mmCIF file of C-alpha atoms and ligand atoms in Angstrom:
data_model
loop_
_atom_site.group_PDB
_atom_site.id
_atom_site.type_symbol
_atom_site.label_atom_id
_atom_site.label_comp_id
_atom_site.label_asym_id
_atom_site.label_seq_id
_atom_site.Cartn_x
_atom_site.Cartn_y
_atom_site.Cartn_z
ATOM 1 C CA UNK N 11 15.331 -12.297 8.992
ATOM 2 C CA UNK N 12 17.328 -13.928 6.040
ATOM 3 C CA UNK N 13 19.917 -12.097 3.922
ATOM 4 C CA UNK N 14 17.243 -12.275 0.937
ATOM 5 C CA UNK N 15 14.589 -10.582 3.018
ATOM 6 C CA UNK N 16 16.726 -7.554 3.911
ATOM 7 C CA UNK N 17 17.261 -6.979 0.208
ATOM 8 C CA UNK N 18 15.944 -3.651 -0.486
ATOM 9 C CA UNK N 19 16.534 -2.748 3.063
ATOM 10 C CA UNK N 20 20.179 -2.108 3.178
ATOM 11 C CA UNK N 21 21.088 -0.708 -0.250
ATOM 12 C CA UNK N 22 22.579 -3.887 -1.644
ATOM 13 C CA UNK N 23 22.731 -4.928 -5.249
ATOM 14 C CA UNK N 24 19.851 -3.843 -7.205
ATOM 15 C CA UNK N 25 17.478 -6.828 -7.500
ATOM 16 C CA UNK N 26 17.117 -8.566 -10.963
ATOM 17 C CA UNK N 27 14.221 -8.947 -13.035
ATOM 18 C CA UNK N 28 12.266 -12.209 -12.573
ATOM 19 C CA UNK N 29 9.384 -13.664 -14.591
ATOM 20 C CA UNK N 30 5.956 -13.491 -12.828
ATOM 21 C CA UNK N 31 2.836 -15.421 -13.936
ATOM 22 C CA UNK N 32 -0.656 -14.145 -13.233
ATOM 23 C CA UNK N 33 -2.317 -16.608 -11.230
ATOM 24 C CA UNK N 34 -5.339 -14.619 -9.500
ATOM 25 C CA UNK N 35 -7.473 -11.753 -10.101
ATOM 26 C CA UNK N 36 -10.025 -9.809 -7.934
ATOM 27 C CA UNK N 37 -11.957 -6.619 -8.722
ATOM 28 C CA UNK N 38 -11.583 -4.304 -5.724
ATOM 29 C CA UNK N 39 -13.700 -1.496 -7.351
ATOM 30 C CA UNK N 40 -14.958 -0.902 -10.953
ATOM 31 C CA UNK N 41 -11.405 0.650 -11.767
ATOM 32 C CA UNK N 42 -9.001 -1.039 -9.465
ATOM 33 C CA UNK N 43 -8.032 -5.064 -9.343
ATOM 34 C CA UNK N 44 -5.696 -6.915 -7.454
ATOM 35 C CA UNK N 45 -3.273 -9.406 -9.358
ATOM 36 C CA UNK N 46 -1.572 -12.380 -7.801
ATOM 37 C CA UNK N 47 1.662 -13.507 -9.195
ATOM 38 C CA UNK N 48 3.674 -16.437 -8.997
ATOM 39 C CA UNK N 49 7.399 -15.465 -9.154
ATOM 40 C CA UNK N 50 10.064 -18.413 -8.997
ATOM 41 C CA UNK N 51 12.982 -17.166 -7.163
ATOM 42 C CA UNK N 52 10.970 -14.375 -5.282
ATOM 43 C CA UNK N 53 13.385 -13.341 -2.182
ATOM 44 C CA UNK N 54 10.812 -12.309 0.037
ATOM 45 C CA UNK N 55 9.509 -8.933 1.256
ATOM 46 C CA UNK N 56 8.470 -6.633 4.161
ATOM 47 C CA UNK N 57 5.059 -4.896 4.311
ATOM 48 C CA UNK N 58 5.348 -1.613 2.766
ATOM 49 C CA UNK N 59 7.798 -2.573 0.049
ATOM 50 C CA UNK N 60 7.148 -1.986 -3.559
ATOM 51 C CA UNK N 61 8.264 -3.842 -6.698
ATOM 52 C CA UNK N 62 9.128 -2.573 -10.270
ATOM 53 C CA UNK N 63 6.860 -4.072 -13.063
ATOM 54 C CA UNK N 64 7.865 -4.162 -16.541
ATOM 55 C CA UNK N 65 5.912 -5.110 -19.829
ATOM 56 C CA UNK N 66 7.667 -5.786 -22.952
ATOM 57 C CA UNK N 67 5.872 -5.883 -26.405
ATOM 58 C CA UNK N 68 6.775 -8.150 -29.283
ATOM 59 C CA UNK N 69 8.649 -5.482 -30.920
ATOM 60 C CA UNK N 70 10.886 -4.909 -27.831
ATOM 61 C CA UNK N 71 9.385 -1.943 -26.565
ATOM 62 C CA UNK N 72 9.236 -1.924 -22.704
ATOM 63 C CA UNK N 73 7.568 0.392 -19.963
ATOM 64 C CA UNK N 74 8.156 -0.022 -16.292
ATOM 65 C CA UNK N 75 5.998 1.073 -13.357
ATOM 66 C CA UNK N 76 6.285 0.824 -9.326
ATOM 67 C CA UNK N 77 3.556 -0.960 -7.603
ATOM 68 C CA UNK N 78 3.270 -1.558 -3.774
ATOM 69 C CA UNK N 79 3.196 -5.215 -2.578
ATOM 70 C CA UNK N 80 -0.460 -5.611 -1.256
ATOM 71 C CA UNK N 81 0.169 -8.870 0.809
ATOM 72 C CA UNK N 82 2.625 -10.065 3.534
ATOM 73 C CA UNK N 83 5.394 -12.493 2.456
ATOM 74 C CA UNK N 84 4.152 -15.898 1.189
ATOM 75 C CA UNK N 85 6.885 -17.976 -0.220
ATOM 76 C CA UNK N 86 7.343 -17.017 -3.882
ATOM 77 C CA UNK N 87 4.146 -15.206 -4.386
ATOM 78 C CA UNK N 88 3.390 -11.613 -4.517
ATOM 79 C CA UNK N 89 0.129 -9.523 -5.238
ATOM 80 C CA UNK N 90 -0.196 -5.975 -6.287
ATOM 81 C CA UNK N 91 -3.593 -3.691 -6.387
ATOM 82 C CA UNK N 92 -3.671 -1.423 -9.246
ATOM 83 C CA UNK N 93 -5.824 1.663 -9.684
ATOM 84 C CA UNK N 94 -6.664 2.320 -13.308
ATOM 85 C CA UNK N 95 -5.360 5.938 -14.308
ATOM 86 C CA UNK N 96 -7.240 7.274 -17.292
ATOM 87 C CA UNK N 97 -5.023 7.849 -20.420
ATOM 88 C CA UNK N 98 -2.332 5.697 -18.485
ATOM 89 C CA UNK N 99 0.030 3.448 -20.302
ATOM 90 C CA UNK N 100 0.483 0.611 -18.087
ATOM 91 C CA UNK N 101 -2.625 0.525 -15.324
ATOM 92 C CA UNK N 102 -5.217 0.103 -18.019
ATOM 93 C CA UNK N 103 -3.538 -2.941 -19.175
ATOM 94 C CA UNK N 104 -2.919 -4.309 -15.625
ATOM 95 C CA UNK N 105 -6.583 -3.671 -14.619
ATOM 96 C CA UNK N 106 -8.441 -4.568 -17.741
ATOM 97 C CA UNK N 107 -6.339 -6.597 -20.053
ATOM 98 C CA UNK N 108 -4.169 -8.927 -18.394
ATOM 99 C CA UNK N 109 -5.478 -12.499 -18.162
ATOM 100 C CA UNK N 110 -4.615 -15.577 -15.974
ATOM 101 C CA UNK N 111 -1.333 -17.466 -17.288
ATOM 102 C CA UNK N 112 -0.191 -14.061 -18.883
ATOM 103 C CA UNK N 113 3.419 -13.138 -17.840
ATOM 104 C CA UNK N 114 5.238 -9.848 -17.153
ATOM 105 C CA UNK N 115 8.519 -9.332 -15.151
ATOM 106 C CA UNK N 116 9.114 -7.801 -11.483
ATOM 107 C CA UNK N 117 12.049 -6.520 -10.008
ATOM 108 C CA UNK N 118 12.225 -6.196 -6.053
ATOM 109 C CA UNK N 119 11.417 -5.902 -3.312
ATOM 110 C CA UNK N 120 12.354 -2.136 -3.101
ATOM 111 C CA UNK N 121 12.061 0.230 -0.280
ATOM 112 C CA UNK N 122 13.908 0.143 2.999
ATOM 113 C CA UNK N 123 12.216 3.213 4.975
ATOM 114 C CA UNK N 124 8.401 2.735 4.246
ATOM 115 C CA UNK N 125 8.377 -0.543 6.090
ATOM 116 C CA UNK N 126 6.537 -1.857 9.174
ATOM 117 C CA UNK N 127 7.547 -4.957 11.024
ATOM 118 C CA UNK N 128 7.251 -5.596 14.703
ATOM 119 C CA UNK N 129 10.730 -7.108 14.589
ATOM 120 C CA UNK N 130 12.320 -4.103 13.348
ATOM 121 C CA UNK N 131 13.459 -1.442 15.373
ATOM 122 C CA UNK N 132 9.749 -0.327 16.306
ATOM 123 C CA UNK N 133 8.750 -1.797 19.579
ATOM 124 C CA UNK N 134 5.476 -3.945 19.290
ATOM 125 C CA UNK N 135 3.281 -1.726 21.176
ATOM 126 C CA UNK N 136 4.293 1.282 19.248
ATOM 127 C CA UNK N 137 0.756 2.741 17.952
ATOM 128 C CA UNK N 138 0.701 3.072 14.437
ATOM 129 C CA UNK N 139 -1.362 5.686 12.334
ATOM 130 C CA UNK N 140 -1.614 4.586 8.576
ATOM 131 C CA UNK N 141 -2.991 7.494 6.417
ATOM 132 C CA UNK N 142 -3.707 6.573 2.926
ATOM 133 C CA UNK N 143 -5.199 8.366 -0.264
ATOM 134 C CA UNK N 144 -6.709 6.456 -2.951
ATOM 135 C CA UNK N 145 -4.476 3.574 -4.117
ATOM 136 C CA UNK N 146 -1.938 4.868 -1.419
ATOM 137 C CA UNK N 147 -3.815 2.450 0.864
ATOM 138 C CA UNK N 148 -2.260 -0.560 -0.758
ATOM 139 C CA UNK N 149 1.249 -0.718 1.296
ATOM 140 C CA UNK N 150 -1.027 0.309 4.444
ATOM 141 C CA UNK N 151 -3.058 -2.780 3.791
ATOM 142 C CA UNK N 152 0.067 -5.114 3.469
ATOM 143 C CA UNK N 153 0.889 -3.778 7.064
ATOM 144 C CA UNK N 154 -2.717 -4.120 8.436
ATOM 145 C CA UNK N 155 -2.423 -7.864 7.103
ATOM 146 C CA UNK N 156 1.108 -8.308 8.328
ATOM 147 C CA UNK N 157 0.007 -7.359 11.808
ATOM 148 C CA UNK N 158 -2.750 -10.114 11.531
ATOM 149 C CA UNK N 159 -0.259 -12.489 10.164
ATOM 150 C CA UNK N 160 2.120 -12.110 13.125
ATOM 151 C CA UNK N 161 -0.655 -11.901 15.761
ATOM 152 C CA UNK N 162 0.778 -8.556 16.721
ATOM 153 C CA UNK N 163 -1.581 -6.381 19.081
ATOM 154 C CA UNK N 164 0.249 -2.889 18.270
ATOM 155 C CA UNK N 165 -2.470 -0.180 18.210
ATOM 156 C CA UNK N 166 -3.222 0.363 14.416
ATOM 157 C CA UNK N 167 -5.584 3.196 13.112
ATOM 158 C CA UNK N 168 -6.012 3.420 9.363
ATOM 159 C CA UNK N 169 -7.610 6.549 7.956
ATOM 160 C CA UNK N 170 -8.254 6.257 4.288
ATOM 161 C CA UNK N 171 -9.251 8.940 2.071
ATOM 162 C CA UNK N 172 -11.272 8.308 -0.996
ATOM 163 C CA UNK N 173 -13.362 10.481 -3.458
ATOM 164 C CA UNK N 174 -16.573 8.763 -2.710
ATOM 165 C CA UNK N 175 -17.905 5.359 -1.457
ATOM 166 C CA UNK N 176 -17.536 3.466 -4.610
ATOM 167 C CA UNK N 177 -13.755 4.042 -4.619
ATOM 168 C CA UNK N 178 -13.244 2.194 -1.586
ATOM 169 C CA UNK N 179 -10.685 -0.818 -1.933
ATOM 170 C CA UNK N 180 -10.907 -3.900 0.323
ATOM 171 C CA UNK N 181 -14.155 -2.610 1.722
ATOM 172 C CA UNK N 182 -15.370 -6.077 3.133
ATOM 173 C CA UNK N 183 -11.888 -6.734 4.621
ATOM 174 C CA UNK N 184 -11.482 -3.342 6.310
ATOM 175 C CA UNK N 185 -14.917 -4.181 8.186
ATOM 176 C CA UNK N 186 -13.550 -7.428 9.232
ATOM 177 C CA UNK N 187 -10.196 -6.066 10.256
ATOM 178 C CA UNK N 188 -11.927 -3.478 12.364
ATOM 179 C CA UNK N 189 -14.337 -6.058 13.814
ATOM 180 C CA UNK N 190 -11.868 -9.036 14.584
ATOM 181 C CA UNK N 191 -8.573 -7.489 14.565
ATOM 182 C CA UNK N 192 -9.263 -4.297 16.769
ATOM 183 C CA UNK N 193 -7.842 -2.010 13.909
ATOM 184 C CA UNK N 194 -9.461 1.202 13.993
ATOM 185 C CA UNK N 195 -10.604 2.035 10.479
ATOM 186 C CA UNK N 196 -11.993 5.537 9.424
ATOM 187 C CA UNK N 197 -12.929 6.097 5.716
ATOM 188 C CA UNK N 198 -13.160 9.810 4.890
ATOM 189 C CA UNK N 199 -14.856 10.973 1.720
ATOM 190 C CA UNK N 200 -13.438 14.014 -0.215
ATOM 191 C CA UNK N 201 -16.239 14.455 -2.638
ATOM 192 C CA UNK N 202 -19.310 12.548 -1.854
ATOM 193 C CA UNK N 203 -20.023 10.852 1.459
ATOM 194 C CA UNK N 204 -22.426 8.092 2.005
ATOM 195 C CA UNK N 205 -25.999 8.835 3.079
ATOM 196 C CA UNK N 206 -26.234 9.580 6.727
ATOM 197 C CA UNK N 207 -22.475 10.389 7.365
ATOM 198 C CA UNK N 208 -21.684 12.793 9.958
ATOM 199 C CA UNK N 209 -18.739 13.887 8.432
ATOM 200 C CA UNK N 210 -19.350 16.273 5.291
ATOM 201 C CA UNK N 211 -17.148 15.556 2.468
ATOM 202 C CA UNK N 212 -13.972 17.430 2.345
ATOM 203 C CA UNK N 213 -10.114 17.020 2.718
ATOM 204 C CA UNK N 214 -8.487 15.201 5.692
ATOM 205 C CA UNK N 215 -8.291 17.754 8.583
ATOM 206 C CA UNK N 216 -6.535 17.765 11.542
ATOM 207 C CA UNK N 217 -9.521 16.307 13.510
ATOM 208 C CA UNK N 218 -9.640 13.471 11.275
ATOM 209 C CA UNK N 219 -5.902 12.651 12.597
ATOM 210 C CA UNK N 220 -6.649 13.234 16.256
ATOM 211 C CA UNK N 221 -4.757 10.506 18.580
ATOM 212 C CA UNK N 222 -7.523 8.020 19.729
ATOM 213 C CA UNK N 223 -7.954 8.211 23.479
ATOM 214 C CA UNK N 224 -7.363 4.404 23.907
ATOM 215 C CA UNK N 225 -3.833 4.567 22.796
ATOM 216 C CA UNK N 226 -1.076 4.509 25.450
ATOM 217 C CA UNK N 227 0.386 7.778 26.171
ATOM 218 C CA UNK N 228 4.182 6.784 26.847
ATOM 219 C CA UNK N 229 5.004 5.750 23.550
ATOM 220 C CA UNK N 230 5.348 8.061 20.573
ATOM 221 C CA UNK N 231 3.085 6.737 17.747
ATOM 222 C CA UNK N 232 4.423 6.497 14.175
ATOM 223 C CA UNK N 233 2.609 7.628 11.122
ATOM 224 C CA UNK N 234 2.889 6.062 7.568
ATOM 225 C CA UNK N 235 1.394 8.435 4.888
ATOM 226 C CA UNK N 236 0.968 7.141 1.135
ATOM 227 C CA UNK N 237 -0.753 8.600 -1.602
ATOM 228 C CA UNK N 238 -0.623 11.196 -4.332
ATOM 229 C CA UNK N 239 2.183 13.730 -3.771
ATOM 230 C CA UNK N 240 -0.203 16.649 -2.866
ATOM 231 C CA UNK N 241 -2.282 14.413 -0.380
ATOM 232 C CA UNK N 242 1.017 13.379 1.151
ATOM 233 C CA UNK N 243 2.479 16.720 1.580
ATOM 234 C CA UNK N 244 -0.899 18.093 3.092
ATOM 235 C CA UNK N 245 -1.178 15.212 5.627
ATOM 236 C CA UNK N 246 2.351 15.705 6.654
ATOM 237 C CA UNK N 247 1.686 19.329 7.472
ATOM 238 C CA UNK N 248 -1.215 18.349 9.576
ATOM 239 C CA UNK N 249 0.798 15.718 11.598
ATOM 240 C CA UNK N 250 3.595 17.998 12.259
ATOM 241 C CA UNK N 251 1.134 20.401 13.669
ATOM 242 C CA UNK N 252 -0.210 17.455 15.950
ATOM 243 C CA UNK N 253 3.241 16.874 17.330
ATOM 244 C CA UNK N 254 4.692 14.279 15.041
ATOM 245 C CA UNK N 255 8.214 14.743 13.886
ATOM 246 C CA UNK N 256 10.294 13.870 10.672
ATOM 247 C CA UNK N 257 11.490 11.094 12.813
ATOM 248 C CA UNK N 258 8.023 9.562 13.668
ATOM 249 C CA UNK N 259 6.430 10.175 10.013
ATOM 250 C CA UNK N 260 7.391 7.821 6.947
ATOM 251 C CA UNK N 261 5.794 8.744 3.656
ATOM 252 C CA UNK N 262 5.708 7.288 0.040
ATOM 253 C CA UNK N 263 4.698 9.431 -2.982
ATOM 254 C CA UNK N 264 2.786 7.767 -5.738
ATOM 255 C CA UNK N 265 3.575 10.244 -8.501
ATOM 256 C CA UNK N 266 4.006 9.432 -12.051
ATOM 257 C CA UNK N 267 6.919 6.965 -12.548
ATOM 258 C CA UNK N 268 9.004 4.958 -14.610
ATOM 259 C CA UNK N 269 9.015 4.782 -18.415
HETATM 260 C C1 LIG E 149 6.685 3.584 -4.926
HETATM 261 C C2 LIG E 149 5.304 3.587 -5.845
HETATM 262 C C3 LIG E 149 4.180 2.693 -5.447
HETATM 263 C C4 LIG E 149 3.211 2.756 -6.250
HETATM 264 N N1 LIG E 149 2.198 1.779 -6.024
HETATM 265 C C5 LIG E 149 1.042 1.681 -6.589
HETATM 266 C C6 LIG E 149 0.150 1.006 -6.242
HETATM 267 O O1 LIG E 149 0.094 0.080 -5.253
HETATM 268 N N2 LIG E 149 -1.028 0.840 -6.884
HETATM 269 C C7 LIG E 149 -1.375 1.779 -7.832
HETATM 270 O O2 LIG E 149 -2.453 1.756 -8.721
HETATM 271 N N3 LIG E 149 -0.274 2.804 -8.202
HETATM 272 C C8 LIG E 149 0.906 2.706 -7.645
HETATM 273 N N4 LIG E 149 1.818 3.594 -7.988
HETATM 274 C C9 LIG E 149 1.589 4.452 -9.203
HETATM 275 C C10 LIG E 149 2.088 3.614 -10.363
HETATM 276 O O3 LIG E 149 3.460 3.549 -10.452
HETATM 277 C C11 LIG E 149 1.699 4.381 -11.841
HETATM 278 O O4 LIG E 149 2.340 5.651 -11.814
HETATM 279 C C12 LIG E 149 0.395 4.374 -12.156
HETATM 280 O O5 LIG E 149 -0.142 3.145 -12.222
HETATM 281 C C13 LIG E 149 0.012 5.078 -13.432
HETATM 282 O O6 LIG E 149 0.773 4.546 -14.634
HETATM 283 P P1 LIG E 149 0.309 4.615 -16.028
HETATM 284 O O7 LIG E 149 1.267 3.935 -16.835
HETATM 285 O O8 LIG E 149 -1.087 3.947 -16.201
HETATM 286 O O9 LIG E 149 0.046 5.959 -16.318
HETATM 287 P P2 LIG E 149 1.191 6.899 -17.138
HETATM 288 O O10 LIG E 149 0.986 6.589 -18.510
HETATM 289 O O11 LIG E 149 2.473 7.017 -16.574
HETATM 290 O O12 LIG E 149 0.416 8.256 -16.747
HETATM 291 C C14 LIG E 149 -0.761 8.621 -17.415
HETATM 292 C C15 LIG E 149 -1.255 10.128 -17.037
HETATM 293 O O13 LIG E 149 -1.571 9.857 -15.750
HETATM 294 C C16 LIG E 149 -0.674 10.827 -14.656
HETATM 295 N N5 LIG E 149 -0.457 9.907 -13.538
HETATM 296 C C17 LIG E 149 0.609 8.754 -13.522
HETATM 297 N N6 LIG E 149 0.625 8.232 -12.345
HETATM 298 C C18 LIG E 149 -0.384 8.817 -11.668
HETATM 299 C C19 LIG E 149 -0.990 8.539 -10.311
HETATM 300 N N7 LIG E 149 -0.572 7.569 -9.338
HETATM 301 N N8 LIG E 149 -2.091 9.223 -9.808
HETATM 302 C C20 LIG E 149 -2.754 10.249 -10.669
HETATM 303 N N9 LIG E 149 -2.169 10.635 -12.088
HETATM 304 C C21 LIG E 149 -1.198 9.769 -12.351
HETATM 305 C C22 LIG E 149 0.376 11.149 -15.415
HETATM 306 O O14 LIG E 149 1.120 12.270 -15.021
HETATM 307 C C23 LIG E 149 -0.044 11.107 -17.005
HETATM 308 O O15 LIG E 149 -0.848 12.318 -17.343
HETATM 309 C C24 LIG E 149 3.029 3.415 -7.191
HETATM 310 C C25 LIG E 149 4.046 4.600 -7.344
HETATM 311 C C26 LIG E 149 5.223 4.545 -6.736
HETATM 312 C C27 LIG E 149 6.202 5.543 -7.122
#
């Protein structure tokens, strides 16, 4: 791992702002989209890290927010997936208005704890439980993609909680990752489940997080939990009840941020 890639992991100097040009766009749902940026000078990142995004108006007013990086490292490119928040200041611009060729600034990578890498301290075989609520799936998807990129066979399970089927981001890819890459994927619905679903809609429960019978018993799994603060706190409580500990749970909360 180069010195640059460890930035954000070791609490070194805060990364500087870099200009980023929008070069790709994909709708994920009616209210979320993925934005790909070219960022000359980008130092690289690890799956799970995030960036600060800064928008500056002609009169000099600026606003910044944090967004998880959705894809594994790829030269000087980064992708983010943004869920539009009603009445929000920044997310509606990113989801509805920003056009190819437009620029903003990014600073990163940021975050050294909420990362997954088979070359870090975790052994490759350590089973990984990913639990995401809403847009909290974004850094977890980066981990799923990193696992595929590195041809890792670490047992991975993603439990993804959404309000209803229309809110599922990366739906086709998740199906493919389950079929081709052996990632166990469970989508839970809190308000409205698809027709024929065996699980009634509702909050995530202990049963939803039970360890798969196929996982090795000799290695304690690690959990990554991400989403709104209430979702994260509730899930951590369930995981502690299942025998996870503060050492085997890593969490990231997507509350309001920046200004
Ligand atoms: C480390 C980190 C990573 C993040 N990664 C992502 C990501 O990958 N994708 C993504 O879509 N968002 C992510 N967020 C959330 C993001 O930073 C913004 O908070 C979000 O886009 C809302 O910004 P806004 O300017 O549109 O809303 P604001 O103008 O900040 O807020 C408008 C209203 O919405 C409420 N609000 C703010 N943020 C949220 C939220 N996250 N959920 C519900 N209500 C909210 C506010 O309390 C306020 O009432 C992340 C946050 C953190 C801290």
